[in-house]
Amino acid sequence: MEKRVKFKGLWLPILLVFPQFLITAIFFFYPAGQAIWQSLFIPDPFGLSMQWVGLGNFEFLLADRYYRASFFTTAVFSILVTVVSMGVALYLAVLADRLVKGSGTYRTLLIWPYAVAPAVAGVLWLFMFNTRVGVVTWYLGLLGYDWNHVLNEGEAMGLVVVASAWGRISYNFLFFLAGLQAIPRSVIEAAAIDGAHFWTRFRTIVFPLLSPTTFFLLVVNIIYSFFETFGVIHTITSGGPQQATTILVYKVYADGFVGQDLGSSAAQSVILLAIVSLLTVIQFKYIERRVHY
Amino acid sequence: MATLTLNNVKKSFGKTDVIHGISINVADGEFIVIVGPSGCGKSTLLRMVAGLETTTSGDIQIDGRRVNDQEPMDRDIAMVFQNYALYPHMSVFDNMAYGLKIARTPRAEIEERVAHAAKLLQLETYLQRKPRELSGGQRQRVAMGRAIVRKPSVFLFDEPLSNLDAKLRVQMRLEIKALQRELGVTALYVTHDQVEAMTMADRMVVMNGGIADQIGEPLEVYANPATEFVAGFIGSPPTNFLSAEILGQSGDAKIGVRPEHTRLSDSGSLKARAAYSEALGAETLVHLKCADGTQFTVRQDAASMIPQEGTEVGLDWDPANEMRFDSSGRRC
Ligand SMILES: Nc1ncnc2c1ncn2[C@@H]1O[C@H](COP(=O)(O)OP(=O)(O)O)[C@@H](O)[C@H]1O
Ligand SMILES: [Mg+2]
């Protein structure tokens, strides 16, 4: 059965796609093209002229120890943010799904963090963990733990991961909950009658049926952790200590706007773009095969 | 193979009472059909036996052991759901083998049992397909297969045929009955379709608003309905009900007469006006209206005379076929 709508002629489809195309062109293709163009030059210190260097910026970057370290930092950070935000969200969604009464309230409360902008979320967590006046720091002090993410690299990473994941949990939770509620109750009941206990049911029925949702969230969350976490890192650690939390997108900013090395910054954003594209392609090519629609 | 006993079983959801105390003794290998209109609590009762709903009070016993507090998986039952509830991401084989795999049945035995069930249900060529690649009737069979391979003591069916088209329904109803005979397994079957109940049941339970109005063999229930509700629900087209008054009798009883027990005759004492008729081929249903507005249906052979719309005719029946009900709906 053919369910697709068919348009006669070419004009209507073009007209319908045009606004989206225009937006994509202005806000994506144009800046991306500019970045690629700029990455081939280095400007003089006063920004008055540009000198063609070909792939020189890229060669320099790939030889740079700090840049390579930033790759590793980004990988650790992205994996942690994605795993923590998706894991916690899934756990909460499973709990909420089993709740019949009061799940509405629970849901509303859990959505709130999503409304908080990343930078504001960063400030919030910064206040709680401030090394001198933070509430959590104070309590940790009472327990004999000396919290100082300004000096300790591991603690800094932990804090930005938690702050980034926190804002993301609501979003993931909503999708997971919707996914869980779309699984017919009778299928779960049939599995229960077939002898499967909660964990077996989750592993063999629920999780596989949830895989389209999980896959979608995986793609979206990785992209989020690459880009949108900028605000959190900027407010909490500014990439420190010793660049321990300088992820790629932060380095684009730090080298370009703070260090004023626009050529290198442009080259970095091109690389970043390539990595994210590659990751997304890989996810669609290899992980999607294991998704049951 | 087992007996099943419900002893004054009740169910409330919060303050709402849904099942008001039902007792049934199901013999080993018996096919019991629970029939009643939508919302009367049939599914709830079945789900209580399955262990998917808690039992508010009363006892449920399978083969003499009380199962009220047991998990569904420990009750030795299998259930076929209205929407089949197949595992959409698993092949037909895996759907049927799921319960056996969880029970850690040896691989060879799983394959043997699934192959046997597939043969019984003519699913052999579909074992590697996913449920979405099957027709409604085939999915229904897979759901049956999943129940069969586990060799449970009791089969539970919740309106398993209501998603099929009319023709397939007739065919599957025969197949299910034959299968149950062959396996000799005790079965509890829920339906809102009185024809299914009449044709499949060894005994049927007619439910009305959370109460079992009557339990008995189909023909006995048909011939001897215990309540006005049962008389109206079992049999198609439904029983005609008349007030005693219109028949010139005293009291507030209601008289029920089945359409197939009524004749059109000029000598009949009760007069009615023909409203319209439905010709079904072998028979014709003549719908009439009495003087006080009561609807009345008569079943006529196709060969017999069908009155013109608007003409007045007499209605007549053998007094032995009259059923009297008191004001509370009980037979009297
Ligand atoms: N989980 C529940 N919570 C509250 N009421 C319920 C629940 N399940 C069923 N009911 C009510 O119980 C009554 C019987 O339902 P059900 O057993 O599904 O009827 P049937 O299967 O005969 O159509 C209905 O009035 C229904 O609204
Ligand atoms: Mg029902």
JSON list of C-alpha atoms in Angstrom, two decimals, chain A residues 72-188:
[
{"chain": "A", "resi": 72, "resn": "PHE", "atom": "CA", "xyz": [41.02, 12.98, 25.00]},
{"chain": "A", "resi": 73, "resn": "THR", "atom": "CA", "xyz": [39.30, 15.35, 27.44]},
{"chain": "A", "resi": 74, "resn": "THR", "atom": "CA", "xyz": [36.37, 15.71, 25.06]},
{"chain": "A", "resi": 75, "resn": "ALA", "atom": "CA", "xyz": [36.02, 11.95, 24.68]},
{"chain": "A", "resi": 76, "resn": "VAL", "atom": "CA", "xyz": [36.01, 11.39, 28.45]},
{"chain": "A", "resi": 77, "resn": "PHE", "atom": "CA", "xyz": [33.66, 14.31, 29.04]},
{"chain": "A", "resi": 78, "resn": "SER", "atom": "CA", "xyz": [31.19, 13.32, 26.29]},
{"chain": "A", "resi": 79, "resn": "ILE", "atom": "CA", "xyz": [31.03, 9.70, 27.30]},
{"chain": "A", "resi": 80, "resn": "LEU", "atom": "CA", "xyz": [30.51, 10.60, 30.95]},
{"chain": "A", "resi": 81, "resn": "VAL", "atom": "CA", "xyz": [27.85, 13.23, 30.24]},
{"chain": "A", "resi": 82, "resn": "THR", "atom": "CA", "xyz": [25.97, 10.95, 27.86]},
{"chain": "A", "resi": 83, "resn": "VAL", "atom": "CA", "xyz": [26.13, 7.89, 30.09]},
{"chain": "A", "resi": 84, "resn": "VAL", "atom": "CA", "xyz": [25.23, 9.78, 33.27]},
{"chain": "A", "resi": 85, "resn": "SER", "atom": "CA", "xyz": [22.37, 11.81, 31.79]},
{"chain": "A", "resi": 86, "resn": "MET", "atom": "CA", "xyz": [20.88, 8.88, 29.89]},
{"chain": "A", "resi": 87, "resn": "GLY", "atom": "CA", "xyz": [21.41, 6.37, 32.67]},
{"chain": "A", "resi": 88, "resn": "VAL", "atom": "CA", "xyz": [19.83, 8.51, 35.37]},
{"chain": "A", "resi": 89, "resn": "ALA", "atom": "CA", "xyz": [16.99, 9.53, 33.04]},
{"chain": "A", "resi": 90, "resn": "LEU", "atom": "CA", "xyz": [16.23, 5.92, 32.15]},
{"chain": "A", "resi": 91, "resn": "TYR", "atom": "CA", "xyz": [16.25, 4.91, 35.80]},
{"chain": "A", "resi": 92, "resn": "LEU", "atom": "CA", "xyz": [13.84, 7.71, 36.73]},
{"chain": "A", "resi": 93, "resn": "ALA", "atom": "CA", "xyz": [11.63, 6.96, 33.73]},
{"chain": "A", "resi": 94, "resn": "VAL", "atom": "CA", "xyz": [11.36, 3.30, 34.73]},
{"chain": "A", "resi": 95, "resn": "LEU", "atom": "CA", "xyz": [10.35, 4.37, 38.23]},
{"chain": "A", "resi": 96, "resn": "ALA", "atom": "CA", "xyz": [7.80, 6.90, 36.92]},
{"chain": "A", "resi": 97, "resn": "ASP", "atom": "CA", "xyz": [6.41, 4.37, 34.46]},
{"chain": "A", "resi": 98, "resn": "ARG", "atom": "CA", "xyz": [5.57, 1.99, 37.28]},
{"chain": "A", "resi": 99, "resn": "LEU", "atom": "CA", "xyz": [3.89, 4.75, 39.21]},
{"chain": "A", "resi": 100, "resn": "VAL", "atom": "CA", "xyz": [0.21, 5.06, 38.44]},
{"chain": "A", "resi": 101, "resn": "LYS", "atom": "CA", "xyz": [-0.77, 7.86, 40.79]},
{"chain": "A", "resi": 102, "resn": "GLY", "atom": "CA", "xyz": [1.21, 11.08, 41.09]},
{"chain": "A", "resi": 103, "resn": "SER", "atom": "CA", "xyz": [3.32, 10.43, 38.02]},
{"chain": "A", "resi": 104, "resn": "GLY", "atom": "CA", "xyz": [2.07, 13.77, 36.67]},
{"chain": "A", "resi": 105, "resn": "THR", "atom": "CA", "xyz": [3.61, 15.74, 39.54]},
{"chain": "A", "resi": 106, "resn": "TYR", "atom": "CA", "xyz": [6.76, 13.71, 39.35]},
{"chain": "A", "resi": 107, "resn": "ARG", "atom": "CA", "xyz": [7.03, 14.40, 35.64]},
{"chain": "A", "resi": 108, "resn": "THR", "atom": "CA", "xyz": [6.46, 18.14, 36.00]},
{"chain": "A", "resi": 109, "resn": "LEU", "atom": "CA", "xyz": [9.11, 18.42, 38.70]},
{"chain": "A", "resi": 110, "resn": "LEU", "atom": "CA", "xyz": [11.59, 16.51, 36.61]},
{"chain": "A", "resi": 111, "resn": "ILE", "atom": "CA", "xyz": [11.03, 18.76, 33.60]},
{"chain": "A", "resi": 112, "resn": "TRP", "atom": "CA", "xyz": [12.07, 21.92, 35.42]},
{"chain": "A", "resi": 113, "resn": "PRO", "atom": "CA", "xyz": [15.85, 21.57, 35.08]},
{"chain": "A", "resi": 114, "resn": "TYR", "atom": "CA", "xyz": [15.40, 21.54, 31.30]},
{"chain": "A", "resi": 115, "resn": "ALA", "atom": "CA", "xyz": [14.09, 25.10, 31.45]},
{"chain": "A", "resi": 116, "resn": "VAL", "atom": "CA", "xyz": [17.35, 26.28, 33.06]},
{"chain": "A", "resi": 117, "resn": "ALA", "atom": "CA", "xyz": [19.91, 27.62, 30.58]},
{"chain": "A", "resi": 118, "resn": "PRO", "atom": "CA", "xyz": [23.28, 25.81, 30.67]},
{"chain": "A", "resi": 119, "resn": "ALA", "atom": "CA", "xyz": [25.16, 28.91, 31.86]},
{"chain": "A", "resi": 120, "resn": "VAL", "atom": "CA", "xyz": [22.66, 29.48, 34.67]},
{"chain": "A", "resi": 121, "resn": "ALA", "atom": "CA", "xyz": [22.86, 25.80, 35.59]},
{"chain": "A", "resi": 122, "resn": "GLY", "atom": "CA", "xyz": [26.62, 26.24, 35.70]},
{"chain": "A", "resi": 123, "resn": "VAL", "atom": "CA", "xyz": [26.33, 29.17, 38.11]},
{"chain": "A", "resi": 124, "resn": "LEU", "atom": "CA", "xyz": [23.92, 27.17, 40.27]},
{"chain": "A", "resi": 125, "resn": "TRP", "atom": "CA", "xyz": [26.30, 24.27, 40.62]},
{"chain": "A", "resi": 126, "resn": "LEU", "atom": "CA", "xyz": [29.22, 26.63, 41.05]},
{"chain": "A", "resi": 127, "resn": "PHE", "atom": "CA", "xyz": [27.49, 28.23, 44.04]},
{"chain": "A", "resi": 128, "resn": "MET", "atom": "CA", "xyz": [26.83, 24.87, 45.63]},
{"chain": "A", "resi": 129, "resn": "PHE", "atom": "CA", "xyz": [30.40, 23.71, 45.13]},
{"chain": "A", "resi": 130, "resn": "ASN", "atom": "CA", "xyz": [32.15, 27.04, 45.58]},
{"chain": "A", "resi": 131, "resn": "THR", "atom": "CA", "xyz": [35.43, 26.26, 47.33]},
{"chain": "A", "resi": 132, "resn": "ARG", "atom": "CA", "xyz": [34.86, 28.93, 49.98]},
{"chain": "A", "resi": 133, "resn": "VAL", "atom": "CA", "xyz": [31.11, 29.48, 50.41]},
{"chain": "A", "resi": 134, "resn": "GLY", "atom": "CA", "xyz": [29.49, 26.47, 48.68]},
{"chain": "A", "resi": 135, "resn": "VAL", "atom": "CA", "xyz": [26.91, 24.56, 50.71]},
{"chain": "A", "resi": 136, "resn": "VAL", "atom": "CA", "xyz": [27.99, 21.17, 49.43]},
{"chain": "A", "resi": 137, "resn": "THR", "atom": "CA", "xyz": [31.65, 22.03, 49.93]},
{"chain": "A", "resi": 138, "resn": "TRP", "atom": "CA", "xyz": [30.88, 22.96, 53.53]},
{"chain": "A", "resi": 139, "resn": "TYR", "atom": "CA", "xyz": [29.08, 19.69, 54.21]},
{"chain": "A", "resi": 140, "resn": "LEU", "atom": "CA", "xyz": [31.85, 17.74, 52.52]},
{"chain": "A", "resi": 141, "resn": "GLY", "atom": "CA", "xyz": [34.24, 19.62, 54.80]},
{"chain": "A", "resi": 142, "resn": "LEU", "atom": "CA", "xyz": [32.28, 18.43, 57.82]},
{"chain": "A", "resi": 143, "resn": "LEU", "atom": "CA", "xyz": [32.68, 14.91, 56.55]},
{"chain": "A", "resi": 144, "resn": "GLY", "atom": "CA", "xyz": [36.39, 15.49, 56.34]},
{"chain": "A", "resi": 145, "resn": "TYR", "atom": "CA", "xyz": [36.57, 15.87, 52.57]},
{"chain": "A", "resi": 146, "resn": "ASP", "atom": "CA", "xyz": [38.38, 18.87, 51.21]},
{"chain": "A", "resi": 147, "resn": "TRP", "atom": "CA", "xyz": [36.59, 19.76, 47.95]},
{"chain": "A", "resi": 148, "resn": "ASN", "atom": "CA", "xyz": [38.52, 22.00, 45.61]},
{"chain": "A", "resi": 149, "resn": "HIS", "atom": "CA", "xyz": [37.68, 21.73, 41.94]},
{"chain": "A", "resi": 150, "resn": "VAL", "atom": "CA", "xyz": [39.78, 24.81, 41.23]},
{"chain": "A", "resi": 151, "resn": "LEU", "atom": "CA", "xyz": [42.92, 22.81, 41.93]},
{"chain": "A", "resi": 152, "resn": "ASN", "atom": "CA", "xyz": [41.86, 19.20, 41.54]},
{"chain": "A", "resi": 153, "resn": "GLU", "atom": "CA", "xyz": [41.47, 18.10, 37.92]},
{"chain": "A", "resi": 154, "resn": "GLY", "atom": "CA", "xyz": [39.31, 15.06, 38.67]},
{"chain": "A", "resi": 155, "resn": "GLU", "atom": "CA", "xyz": [36.93, 17.08, 40.82]},
{"chain": "A", "resi": 156, "resn": "ALA", "atom": "CA", "xyz": [36.70, 19.75, 38.14]},
{"chain": "A", "resi": 157, "resn": "MET", "atom": "CA", "xyz": [35.80, 17.16, 35.51]},
{"chain": "A", "resi": 158, "resn": "GLY", "atom": "CA", "xyz": [33.28, 15.55, 37.86]},
{"chain": "A", "resi": 159, "resn": "LEU", "atom": "CA", "xyz": [31.60, 18.86, 38.55]},
{"chain": "A", "resi": 160, "resn": "VAL", "atom": "CA", "xyz": [31.22, 19.92, 34.90]},
{"chain": "A", "resi": 161, "resn": "VAL", "atom": "CA", "xyz": [29.99, 16.45, 33.99]},
{"chain": "A", "resi": 162, "resn": "VAL", "atom": "CA", "xyz": [27.35, 16.49, 36.71]},
{"chain": "A", "resi": 163, "resn": "ALA", "atom": "CA", "xyz": [26.28, 20.05, 35.92]},
{"chain": "A", "resi": 164, "resn": "SER", "atom": "CA", "xyz": [26.02, 19.29, 32.20]},
{"chain": "A", "resi": 165, "resn": "ALA", "atom": "CA", "xyz": [24.23, 15.99, 32.69]},
{"chain": "A", "resi": 166, "resn": "TRP", "atom": "CA", "xyz": [21.80, 17.49, 35.20]},
{"chain": "A", "resi": 167, "resn": "GLY", "atom": "CA", "xyz": [20.19, 19.85, 32.69]},
{"chain": "A", "resi": 168, "resn": "ARG", "atom": "CA", "xyz": [19.93, 17.04, 30.21]},
{"chain": "A", "resi": 169, "resn": "ILE", "atom": "CA", "xyz": [18.23, 14.47, 32.42]},
{"chain": "A", "resi": 170, "resn": "SER", "atom": "CA", "xyz": [14.77, 16.05, 32.06]},
{"chain": "A", "resi": 171, "resn": "TYR", "atom": "CA", "xyz": [14.90, 15.96, 28.31]},
{"chain": "A", "resi": 172, "resn": "ASN", "atom": "CA", "xyz": [16.06, 12.35, 28.21]},
{"chain": "A", "resi": 173, "resn": "PHE", "atom": "CA", "xyz": [13.56, 11.42, 30.90]},
{"chain": "A", "resi": 174, "resn": "LEU", "atom": "CA", "xyz": [10.63, 12.70, 28.85]},
{"chain": "A", "resi": 175, "resn": "PHE", "atom": "CA", "xyz": [11.65, 10.70, 25.82]},
{"chain": "A", "resi": 176, "resn": "PHE", "atom": "CA", "xyz": [12.36, 7.55, 27.82]},
{"chain": "A", "resi": 177, "resn": "LEU", "atom": "CA", "xyz": [9.04, 7.83, 29.65]},
{"chain": "A", "resi": 178, "resn": "ALA", "atom": "CA", "xyz": [7.14, 8.30, 26.39]},
{"chain": "A", "resi": 179, "resn": "GLY", "atom": "CA", "xyz": [9.02, 5.34, 24.94]},
{"chain": "A", "resi": 180, "resn": "LEU", "atom": "CA", "xyz": [8.22, 3.17, 27.95]},
{"chain": "A", "resi": 181, "resn": "GLN", "atom": "CA", "xyz": [4.56, 4.10, 27.89]},
{"chain": "A", "resi": 182, "resn": "ALA", "atom": "CA", "xyz": [4.35, 3.21, 24.22]},
{"chain": "A", "resi": 183, "resn": "ILE", "atom": "CA", "xyz": [5.19, -0.41, 25.07]},
{"chain": "A", "resi": 184, "resn": "PRO", "atom": "CA", "xyz": [1.85, -2.22, 25.40]},
{"chain": "A", "resi": 185, "resn": "ARG", "atom": "CA", "xyz": [1.24, -3.33, 28.96]},
{"chain": "A", "resi": 186, "resn": "SER", "atom": "CA", "xyz": [0.02, -6.71, 27.79]},
{"chain": "A", "resi": 187, "resn": "VAL", "atom": "CA", "xyz": [3.43, -7.47, 26.26]},
{"chain": "A", "resi": 188, "resn": "ILE", "atom": "CA", "xyz": [5.07, -6.96, 29.64]}
]
